[in-house]
Amino acid sequence: MGETQNLHLPLRTRSSLKKPLLIVLLICITSVLLICTYMYPQHSVKSPACEGLSSRGCQAALSGWLDVHVRKHTDEEVAARVVIRDILRMPPALTSRSKIAFMFLSPGTLPFEKLWDKFLQGQEGRFSIYIHPSRLRPVHISRHFSDREIHSDHVTWGRISMVDAERRLLANALEDPDNQHFVLLSESCIPLHTFDYTYRYLIHGNVSFIDSFEDPGPHGTGRHMDHMLPEIPRQDFRKGAQWFTMKRQHALIVMADNLYYSKFRQYCRPGVEANKNCIADEHYLPTFFHMLDPGGISNWSVTYVDWSERRWHPKTYRARDISLKFLKNITSDDMSVHVTSVGKRGDELHWPCTWNGIRRPCYLFARKFHSDSVNKLVRLFPNYTSTVV
Ligand SMILES: *[C@@H]1O[C@H](CO)[C@@H](O)[C@H](O)[C@H]1NC(C)=O
Ligand SMILES: *[C@@H]1O[C@H](CO)[C@@H](O)[C@H](O)[C@H]1NC(C)=O
Ligand SMILES: *[C@@H]1O[C@H](CO)[C@@H](O)[C@H](O)[C@H]1NC(C)=O
Ligand SMILES: *[C@@H]1O[C@H](CO)[C@@H](O)[C@H](O)[C@H]1NC(C)=O
């Protein structure tokens, strides 16, 4: 017995050593295979995306790719995305009754009603007006504007209450099924073209005119916070002017969104993190549309504004600053300008404006105009809007 045991011992030892070795070997092969399948697509993205990029840019590109392709969406994201995708697939319902909703976000009285009245003359049935007066009840001089106030609330510049007012305007304007395009305007905005030109540009244009660009500086991506993760990756954070125009489908997805809106309501405000002054209306829609329908937006705003003075607020034009030459200049401008917060003066980004693939003037509206310019603008209106492009 003892001998047999002794005889068998080396054999048993050999076989008991061999089994775990085989298992370890199998595990190794499986792991290598798994790593290979995981790495392969990453590699195929890496080579074109990373050529000529710094390693940091390359890492950002890769983490963006990983975020989209590897990170599992949360339950809320799956739910939000499926609703949004189906709304975007609905064909636009354009009819001869289609209207443009002009939505005015204003503290009170609209100083340019007289000019807008001229713009809207003879166009009954092709537009609707909505006014969100956030402080005082407006006094009207145009019948198109009387009794067009919606239920409103206070608005604080830079806070989520600004986005809430925009959503309130959209919700009210969506109640009319004939409204097919939605334009957000302020009390200091003026029209730059005839109604017909504006109507055709918006109703027959194939995108929503929502401003969205990447500003790598402190007042752009620098305002992103880790609290916004994982739903809002840093590389998808965008900036843009709040003055949008959007198609009905896009207005509907803004109404349907609670997930991304909640993130901005909670974290895009001053005081969440030191030195980060996130301004909700400058980031929510630009980021939301960049993430959910990047091909459906123009990326520039059709509302002209002059930031050339590089101050906190844009230039306000007074009557003495306005001439026919100046107005013709902005109505025919076909290069959009974006200013980033990189460096001391910021970088300027210039893109040509295209409408359904054709080079066209960028601007339908302009701001900011001082109320003292209204009579001069009314007088010049037939002249500066006469250019048909
Ligand atoms: C807007 O920018 C996105 C990238 O963020 C791009 O996919 C889209 O084509 C741009 N839109 C237009 C009209 O160029
Ligand atoms: C006209 O536009 C050009 C280019 O945008 C600008 O350089 C020029 O100063 C403008 N002229 C007036 C009178 O505003
Ligand atoms: C808009 O039209 C242009 C030119 O035909 C085309 O290149 C572009 O893809 C279209 N965009 C959408 C969102 O349909
Ligand atoms: C505006 O146009 C009208 C008609 O074409 C013309 O008589 C008038 O002189 C123009 N006004 C200015 C300021 O150019």
Coordinates of C-alpha atoms and ligand atoms in Angstrom, one line a residue:
M1 CA 0.0 0.0 0.0
G2 CA 2.7 2.4 1.1
E3 CA 4.8 1.6 -2.0
T4 CA 1.8 1.9 -4.3
Q5 CA 1.1 5.3 -2.8
N6 CA 4.7 6.2 -3.2
L7 CA 4.7 5.1 -6.8
H8 CA 1.5 7.0 -7.6
L9 CA 2.5 10.1 -5.7
P10 CA 4.6 11.7 -8.5
L11 CA 2.0 10.8 -11.0
R12 CA -0.8 12.4 -8.9
T13 CA 1.3 15.4 -8.3
R14 CA 2.0 15.8 -12.0
S15 CA -1.7 15.6 -12.9
S16 CA -2.8 17.9 -10.1
L17 CA -0.3 20.4 -11.2
K18 CA -1.3 20.1 -14.9
K19 CA -5.0 20.9 -14.4
P20 CA -4.6 24.3 -12.8
L21 CA -1.9 25.1 -15.4
L22 CA -4.3 24.3 -18.2
I23 CA -7.0 26.4 -16.6
V24 CA -4.6 29.3 -16.1
L25 CA -3.5 29.0 -19.8
L26 CA -7.2 28.9 -20.9
I27 CA -8.0 32.0 -18.9
C28 CA -4.9 33.7 -20.4
I29 CA -6.0 32.9 -23.9
T30 CA -9.6 34.1 -23.3
S31 CA -8.4 37.3 -21.7
V32 CA -6.0 38.0 -24.6
L33 CA -8.9 37.4 -27.0
L34 CA -11.2 39.6 -25.0
I35 CA -8.7 42.4 -24.8
C36 CA -8.1 42.1 -28.6
T37 CA -11.8 42.4 -29.5
Y38 CA -12.0 45.3 -27.1
M39 CA -8.9 47.0 -28.4
Y40 CA -9.5 46.4 -32.1
P41 CA -12.3 49.0 -32.8
Q42 CA -10.6 51.4 -30.4
H43 CA -7.5 51.1 -32.5
S44 CA -9.3 51.7 -35.8
V45 CA -10.7 55.0 -34.4
K46 CA -7.4 55.9 -32.9
S47 CA -5.4 56.1 -36.1
P48 CA -7.5 58.6 -38.1
A49 CA -8.7 60.6 -35.0
C50 CA -5.3 61.0 -33.5
E51 CA -3.2 61.8 -36.5
G52 CA -1.8 65.2 -36.0
L53 CA -3.4 65.7 -32.6
S54 CA -1.6 66.2 -29.4
S55 CA -1.8 63.2 -27.0
R56 CA -4.3 65.2 -24.9
G57 CA -6.6 65.8 -27.9
C58 CA -6.2 62.2 -28.7
Q59 CA -7.2 61.1 -25.3
A60 CA -10.3 63.4 -25.5
A61 CA -11.2 62.0 -28.8
L62 CA -10.8 58.5 -27.4
S63 CA -12.8 59.1 -24.3
G64 CA -15.5 60.6 -26.4
W65 CA -15.5 57.5 -28.5
L66 CA -15.5 55.3 -25.4
D67 CA -18.3 57.3 -23.9
V68 CA -20.6 56.8 -26.9
H69 CA -19.7 53.3 -27.6
V70 CA -18.7 51.6 -24.4
R71 CA -20.6 53.5 -21.5
K72 CA -24.0 52.0 -21.0
H73 CA -26.7 54.6 -21.0
T74 CA -28.6 55.0 -17.7
D75 CA -32.4 54.1 -17.6
E76 CA -33.2 57.8 -17.8
E77 CA -31.0 58.3 -20.9
V78 CA -32.5 55.3 -22.7
A79 CA -36.0 56.6 -22.0
A80 CA -35.1 60.2 -23.0
R81 CA -33.3 59.2 -26.2
V82 CA -36.1 56.8 -27.4
V83 CA -38.7 59.5 -27.1
I84 CA -36.5 62.2 -28.7
R85 CA -35.5 59.9 -31.6
D86 CA -39.2 59.1 -32.5
I87 CA -40.2 62.8 -32.4
L88 CA -37.3 63.6 -34.7
R89 CA -38.5 61.0 -37.2
M90 CA -41.9 62.6 -37.6
P91 CA -42.2 64.2 -41.0
P92 CA -42.7 68.0 -40.8
A93 CA -46.4 68.9 -41.2
L94 CA -46.1 72.0 -43.5
T95 CA -49.4 73.3 -44.9
S96 CA -50.7 76.5 -46.4
R97 CA -51.8 77.4 -42.9
S98 CA -48.3 77.1 -41.4
K99 CA -47.3 80.0 -39.2
I100 CA -44.2 81.4 -37.5
A101 CA -44.5 82.0 -33.8
F102 CA -42.6 85.1 -32.7
M103 CA -41.9 84.8 -29.0
F104 CA -40.8 88.0 -27.2
L105 CA -38.9 87.7 -23.9
S106 CA -39.1 91.2 -22.4
P107 CA -39.1 92.9 -19.0
G108 CA -42.1 95.0 -20.1
T109 CA -43.2 97.2 -23.0
L110 CA -41.7 96.4 -26.4
P111 CA -40.0 99.5 -27.8
F112 CA -40.0 98.3 -31.4
E113 CA -43.7 97.4 -31.7
K114 CA -44.1 100.1 -34.3
L115 CA -41.4 98.5 -36.5
W116 CA -42.7 95.0 -36.0
D117 CA -46.2 96.2 -36.9
K118 CA -44.7 97.4 -40.2
F119 CA -43.0 94.1 -40.7
L120 CA -46.2 92.1 -40.1
Q121 CA -48.5 94.4 -42.2
G122 CA -50.7 92.3 -44.5
Q123 CA -49.4 89.0 -43.3
E124 CA -52.4 88.0 -41.1
G125 CA -52.7 84.2 -40.7
R126 CA -49.0 83.6 -41.3
F127 CA -47.7 84.4 -37.8
S128 CA -48.6 84.3 -34.1
I129 CA -47.2 86.6 -31.4
Y130 CA -46.4 85.5 -27.8
I131 CA -45.0 87.9 -25.1
H132 CA -43.4 86.9 -21.8
P133 CA -43.2 90.1 -19.8
S134 CA -41.1 89.3 -16.8
R135 CA -41.5 92.5 -14.8
L136 CA -44.1 95.0 -16.0
R137 CA -47.3 94.7 -17.9
P138 CA -46.6 96.0 -21.4
V139 CA -48.4 99.0 -23.0
H140 CA -49.2 98.2 -26.7
I141 CA -49.5 100.4 -29.8
S142 CA -50.0 97.6 -32.3
R143 CA -53.1 95.4 -32.4
H144 CA -51.0 92.4 -33.3
F145 CA -49.4 92.6 -29.9
S146 CA -52.4 93.4 -27.6
D147 CA -53.5 90.6 -25.3
R148 CA -50.7 88.3 -26.5
E149 CA -49.1 88.0 -23.0
I150 CA -48.7 84.5 -21.6
H151 CA -48.6 83.7 -17.9
S152 CA -45.1 84.7 -16.9
D153 CA -42.6 84.8 -14.0
H154 CA -39.5 86.7 -12.9
V155 CA -36.4 86.2 -15.0
T156 CA -32.9 86.6 -13.6
W157 CA -30.1 87.0 -16.2
G158 CA -27.8 84.0 -16.3
R159 CA -30.1 81.8 -14.2
I160 CA -32.3 78.8 -15.0
S161 CA -35.4 81.1 -14.8
M162 CA -34.3 82.4 -18.2
V163 CA -34.6 78.9 -19.7
D164 CA -37.9 78.4 -17.9
A165 CA -39.3 81.5 -19.6
E166 CA -38.1 80.1 -23.0
R167 CA -39.8 76.8 -22.2
R168 CA -43.0 78.6 -21.1
L169 CA -43.1 80.5 -24.4
L170 CA -42.5 77.3 -26.4
A171 CA -45.2 75.5 -24.5
N172 CA -47.8 78.2 -25.2
A173 CA -46.8 78.6 -28.8
L174 CA -47.0 74.8 -29.3
E175 CA -50.7 74.9 -28.3
D176 CA -51.4 76.2 -31.8
P177 CA -50.9 73.2 -34.2
D178 CA -50.3 75.6 -37.1
N179 CA -47.2 77.1 -35.6
Q180 CA -44.3 75.3 -37.4
H181 CA -41.4 77.5 -36.6
F182 CA -40.6 79.2 -33.3
V183 CA -38.5 82.4 -33.0
L184 CA -37.2 83.7 -29.7
L185 CA -36.7 87.5 -29.6
S186 CA -35.9 90.2 -27.0
E187 CA -37.4 93.6 -26.6
S188 CA -34.2 95.1 -28.3
C189 CA -34.4 93.0 -31.4
I190 CA -35.4 94.3 -34.9
P191 CA -36.3 92.6 -38.1
L192 CA -33.7 92.8 -41.0
H193 CA -35.7 91.5 -43.9
T194 CA -39.3 91.5 -45.3
F195 CA -41.8 89.1 -43.8
D196 CA -41.8 87.0 -47.0
Y197 CA -38.1 86.6 -47.0
T198 CA -38.1 85.7 -43.3
Y199 CA -41.0 83.3 -43.7
R200 CA -39.3 81.4 -46.6
Y201 CA -35.9 81.3 -44.9
L202 CA -37.4 79.8 -41.7
I203 CA -40.2 77.6 -43.0
H204 CA -38.4 76.2 -46.0
G205 CA -34.9 76.0 -44.4
N206 CA -34.0 72.4 -43.5
V207 CA -32.5 73.1 -40.0
S208 CA -33.2 75.0 -36.8
F209 CA -31.1 78.1 -36.4
I210 CA -29.5 77.3 -33.0
D211 CA -26.2 78.7 -32.0
S212 CA -23.7 76.1 -30.9
F213 CA -19.9 76.1 -30.8
E214 CA -17.0 74.8 -28.9
D215 CA -15.2 77.4 -26.7
P216 CA -12.2 75.6 -25.1
G217 CA -11.7 78.7 -22.8
P218 CA -12.8 79.4 -19.2
H219 CA -16.2 80.8 -20.3
G220 CA -16.9 77.7 -22.5
T221 CA -15.8 74.2 -21.6
G222 CA -14.3 75.7 -18.5
R223 CA -17.8 76.0 -17.1
H224 CA -18.5 72.2 -17.4
M225 CA -18.7 70.5 -14.0
D226 CA -18.1 66.8 -13.1
H227 CA -21.5 66.8 -11.5
M228 CA -22.9 66.8 -15.0
L229 CA -21.4 63.4 -15.8
P230 CA -22.0 60.9 -17.0
E231 CA -24.9 62.2 -19.2
I232 CA -23.1 65.4 -20.3
P233 CA -19.5 64.6 -21.2
R234 CA -17.1 67.4 -21.1
Q235 CA -16.2 67.1 -24.8
D236 CA -19.9 67.6 -25.7
F237 CA -20.3 70.8 -23.7
R238 CA -21.2 73.7 -26.0
K239 CA -21.9 77.4 -25.9
G240 CA -24.1 79.7 -27.9
A241 CA -26.4 82.8 -27.9
Q242 CA -29.8 82.1 -26.5
W243 CA -31.7 83.7 -29.5
F244 CA -32.8 80.7 -31.4
T245 CA -35.3 79.8 -34.1
M246 CA -36.5 76.2 -34.1
K247 CA -38.7 73.8 -36.0
R248 CA -41.8 72.2 -34.3
Q249 CA -40.0 68.9 -33.8
H250 CA -37.2 70.6 -32.0
A251 CA -39.6 72.6 -29.8
L252 CA -41.2 69.3 -28.9
I253 CA -38.0 67.6 -27.9
V254 CA -37.2 70.6 -25.7
M255 CA -40.6 70.1 -24.0
A256 CA -40.0 66.3 -23.7
D257 CA -36.6 66.7 -22.1
N258 CA -36.3 66.5 -18.4
L259 CA -33.1 64.7 -18.0
Y260 CA -30.6 67.2 -19.5
Y261 CA -32.7 70.1 -18.4
S262 CA -32.5 68.9 -14.7
K263 CA -28.7 68.6 -14.9
F264 CA -28.4 72.3 -16.1
R265 CA -31.0 73.4 -13.5
Q266 CA -29.0 71.8 -10.7
Y267 CA -25.5 72.5 -11.7
C268 CA -25.4 75.3 -14.4
R269 CA -25.5 78.3 -12.0
P270 CA -23.0 80.4 -10.2
G271 CA -21.7 79.1 -6.9
V272 CA -21.8 75.3 -7.5
E273 CA -18.0 75.3 -7.9
A274 CA -15.6 78.2 -7.2
N275 CA -14.8 80.3 -10.2
K276 CA -17.3 78.6 -12.4
N277 CA -20.1 81.0 -13.6
C278 CA -22.2 78.6 -15.7
I279 CA -24.9 80.6 -17.5
A280 CA -27.8 78.2 -18.1
D281 CA -29.3 79.9 -21.3
E282 CA -25.8 80.0 -22.9
H283 CA -25.2 76.3 -22.5
Y284 CA -28.3 74.2 -22.1
L285 CA -29.8 74.3 -25.7
P286 CA -26.4 74.5 -27.5
T287 CA -25.2 71.4 -25.6
F288 CA -28.6 69.5 -25.8
F289 CA -28.9 69.9 -29.6
H290 CA -25.2 69.2 -30.2
M291 CA -25.7 65.9 -28.4
L292 CA -29.1 64.8 -29.7
D293 CA -29.4 66.3 -33.2
P294 CA -26.1 67.9 -34.3
G295 CA -27.0 67.6 -38.0
G296 CA -30.4 69.3 -37.5
I297 CA -29.0 72.7 -36.4
S298 CA -27.2 75.5 -38.2
N299 CA -24.7 76.2 -35.3
W300 CA -25.1 80.0 -35.8
S301 CA -27.8 82.3 -34.7
V302 CA -29.9 84.3 -37.2
T303 CA -29.9 87.2 -34.7
Y304 CA -27.0 89.6 -35.3
V305 CA -25.1 90.9 -32.3
D306 CA -22.0 92.9 -31.9
W307 CA -19.4 91.6 -29.4
S308 CA -16.5 93.6 -30.9
E309 CA -16.2 95.8 -27.8
R310 CA -15.4 92.6 -25.8
R311 CA -17.5 93.6 -22.8
W312 CA -19.9 91.6 -20.6
H313 CA -22.8 92.9 -22.7
P314 CA -22.9 93.4 -26.5
K315 CA -22.9 96.9 -28.1
T316 CA -26.2 98.8 -28.0
Y317 CA -26.9 100.8 -31.2
R318 CA -28.5 104.2 -30.7
A319 CA -30.2 106.3 -33.4
R320 CA -26.9 108.2 -34.2
D321 CA -25.1 104.9 -34.9
I322 CA -27.6 103.8 -37.5
S323 CA -27.4 104.5 -41.2
L324 CA -28.7 102.8 -44.3
K325 CA -25.2 101.7 -45.2
F326 CA -24.8 100.1 -41.8
L327 CA -28.1 98.2 -42.0
K328 CA -27.4 97.0 -45.5
N329 CA -24.1 95.8 -44.3
I330 CA -25.6 93.5 -41.7
T331 CA -28.5 92.3 -43.9
S332 CA -26.0 91.1 -46.5
D333 CA -23.4 89.7 -44.2
D334 CA -22.8 86.0 -45.0
M335 CA -20.0 85.1 -42.5
S336 CA -20.9 84.2 -39.0
V337 CA -18.6 85.2 -36.1
H338 CA -18.0 83.4 -32.8
V339 CA -15.6 84.7 -30.2
T340 CA -14.1 82.2 -27.8
S341 CA -12.7 83.0 -24.3
V342 CA -9.3 81.6 -25.0
G343 CA -6.5 84.0 -24.1
K344 CA -6.9 87.7 -23.3
R345 CA -8.9 88.8 -26.3
G346 CA -10.4 85.4 -27.4
D347 CA -10.1 83.8 -30.8
E348 CA -12.6 84.6 -33.6
L349 CA -14.1 81.8 -35.5
H350 CA -15.6 82.7 -38.9
W351 CA -17.9 80.3 -40.8
P352 CA -19.8 80.9 -44.1
C353 CA -23.6 80.8 -43.6
T354 CA -25.4 78.3 -45.8
W355 CA -29.1 77.8 -46.2
N356 CA -30.1 74.4 -47.6
G357 CA -26.5 74.1 -48.8
I358 CA -26.5 77.5 -50.6
R359 CA -24.4 80.5 -49.4
R360 CA -26.9 83.0 -48.0
P361 CA -27.0 86.1 -45.6
C362 CA -26.7 84.9 -42.0
Y363 CA -29.1 87.3 -40.2
L364 CA -32.8 87.8 -40.1
F365 CA -32.9 89.9 -36.9
A366 CA -30.5 92.1 -35.0
R367 CA -29.8 93.3 -31.5
K368 CA -29.3 95.4 -29.4
F369 CA -31.0 98.6 -30.4
H370 CA -31.8 101.5 -28.1
S371 CA -35.5 102.6 -28.1
D372 CA -34.4 106.1 -29.4
S373 CA -33.8 104.5 -32.8
V374 CA -37.3 103.3 -33.5
N375 CA -38.5 106.1 -35.7
K376 CA -35.3 106.1 -37.8
L377 CA -35.7 102.3 -38.3
V378 CA -39.3 102.6 -39.2
R379 CA -38.4 105.2 -41.8
L380 CA -35.5 103.2 -43.2
F381 CA -37.3 99.8 -43.1
P382 CA -38.5 99.8 -46.8
N383 CA -35.0 100.7 -47.9
Y384 CA -32.8 98.3 -45.9
T385 CA -35.1 95.3 -46.4
S386 CA -35.4 95.9 -50.2
T387 CA -32.4 93.7 -51.2
V388 CA -33.7 90.4 -52.4
V389 CA -31.0 87.8 -52.3
Ligands
LIG1 C1 -23.2 71.8 -36.8 O1 -22.2 71.2 -36.0 C2 -22.2 69.7 -36.0 C3 -21.1 69.3 -35.1 O2 -21.3 69.7 -33.8 C4 -22.2 69.1 -37.4 O3 -22.3 67.7 -37.3 C5 -23.3 69.8 -38.2 O4 -23.1 69.3 -39.5 C6 -23.2 71.3 -38.2 N1 -24.3 71.8 -38.9 C7 -24.2 72.4 -40.1 C8 -25.5 72.9 -40.8 O5 -23.1 72.6 -40.7
LIG2 C1 -19.5 96.3 -42.8 O1 -19.1 94.9 -42.5 C2 -17.7 94.7 -42.5 C3 -17.5 93.2 -42.3 O2 -18.4 92.7 -41.5 C4 -17.1 95.5 -41.4 O3 -15.7 95.4 -41.4 C5 -17.4 97.0 -41.6 O4 -16.9 97.8 -40.5 C6 -18.9 97.2 -41.7 N1 -19.3 98.6 -42.0 C7 -20.2 99.2 -41.3 C8 -20.5 100.6 -41.8 O5 -20.7 98.8 -40.3
LIG3 C1 -30.0 70.4 -45.7 O1 -29.8 70.6 -47.1 C2 -28.4 70.5 -47.5 C3 -28.3 70.7 -49.0 O2 -29.2 70.0 -49.7 C4 -27.9 69.1 -47.1 O3 -26.5 69.0 -47.4 C5 -28.1 68.8 -45.6 O4 -27.7 67.5 -45.3 C6 -29.6 69.0 -45.3 N1 -29.7 68.9 -43.8 C7 -30.7 68.3 -43.3 C8 -30.8 68.2 -41.8 O5 -31.7 67.8 -43.9
LIG4 C1 -35.6 104.8 -49.8 O1 -36.2 104.3 -51.0 C2 -37.0 105.3 -51.6 C3 -37.7 104.6 -52.8 O2 -36.9 103.7 -53.5 C4 -36.2 106.5 -52.1 O3 -37.1 107.4 -52.7 C5 -35.6 107.1 -50.9 O4 -34.7 108.2 -51.2 C6 -34.7 106.1 -50.1 N1 -34.3 106.6 -48.9 C7 -33.0 106.6 -48.5 C8 -32.6 107.2 -47.2 O5 -32.1 106.1 -49.2

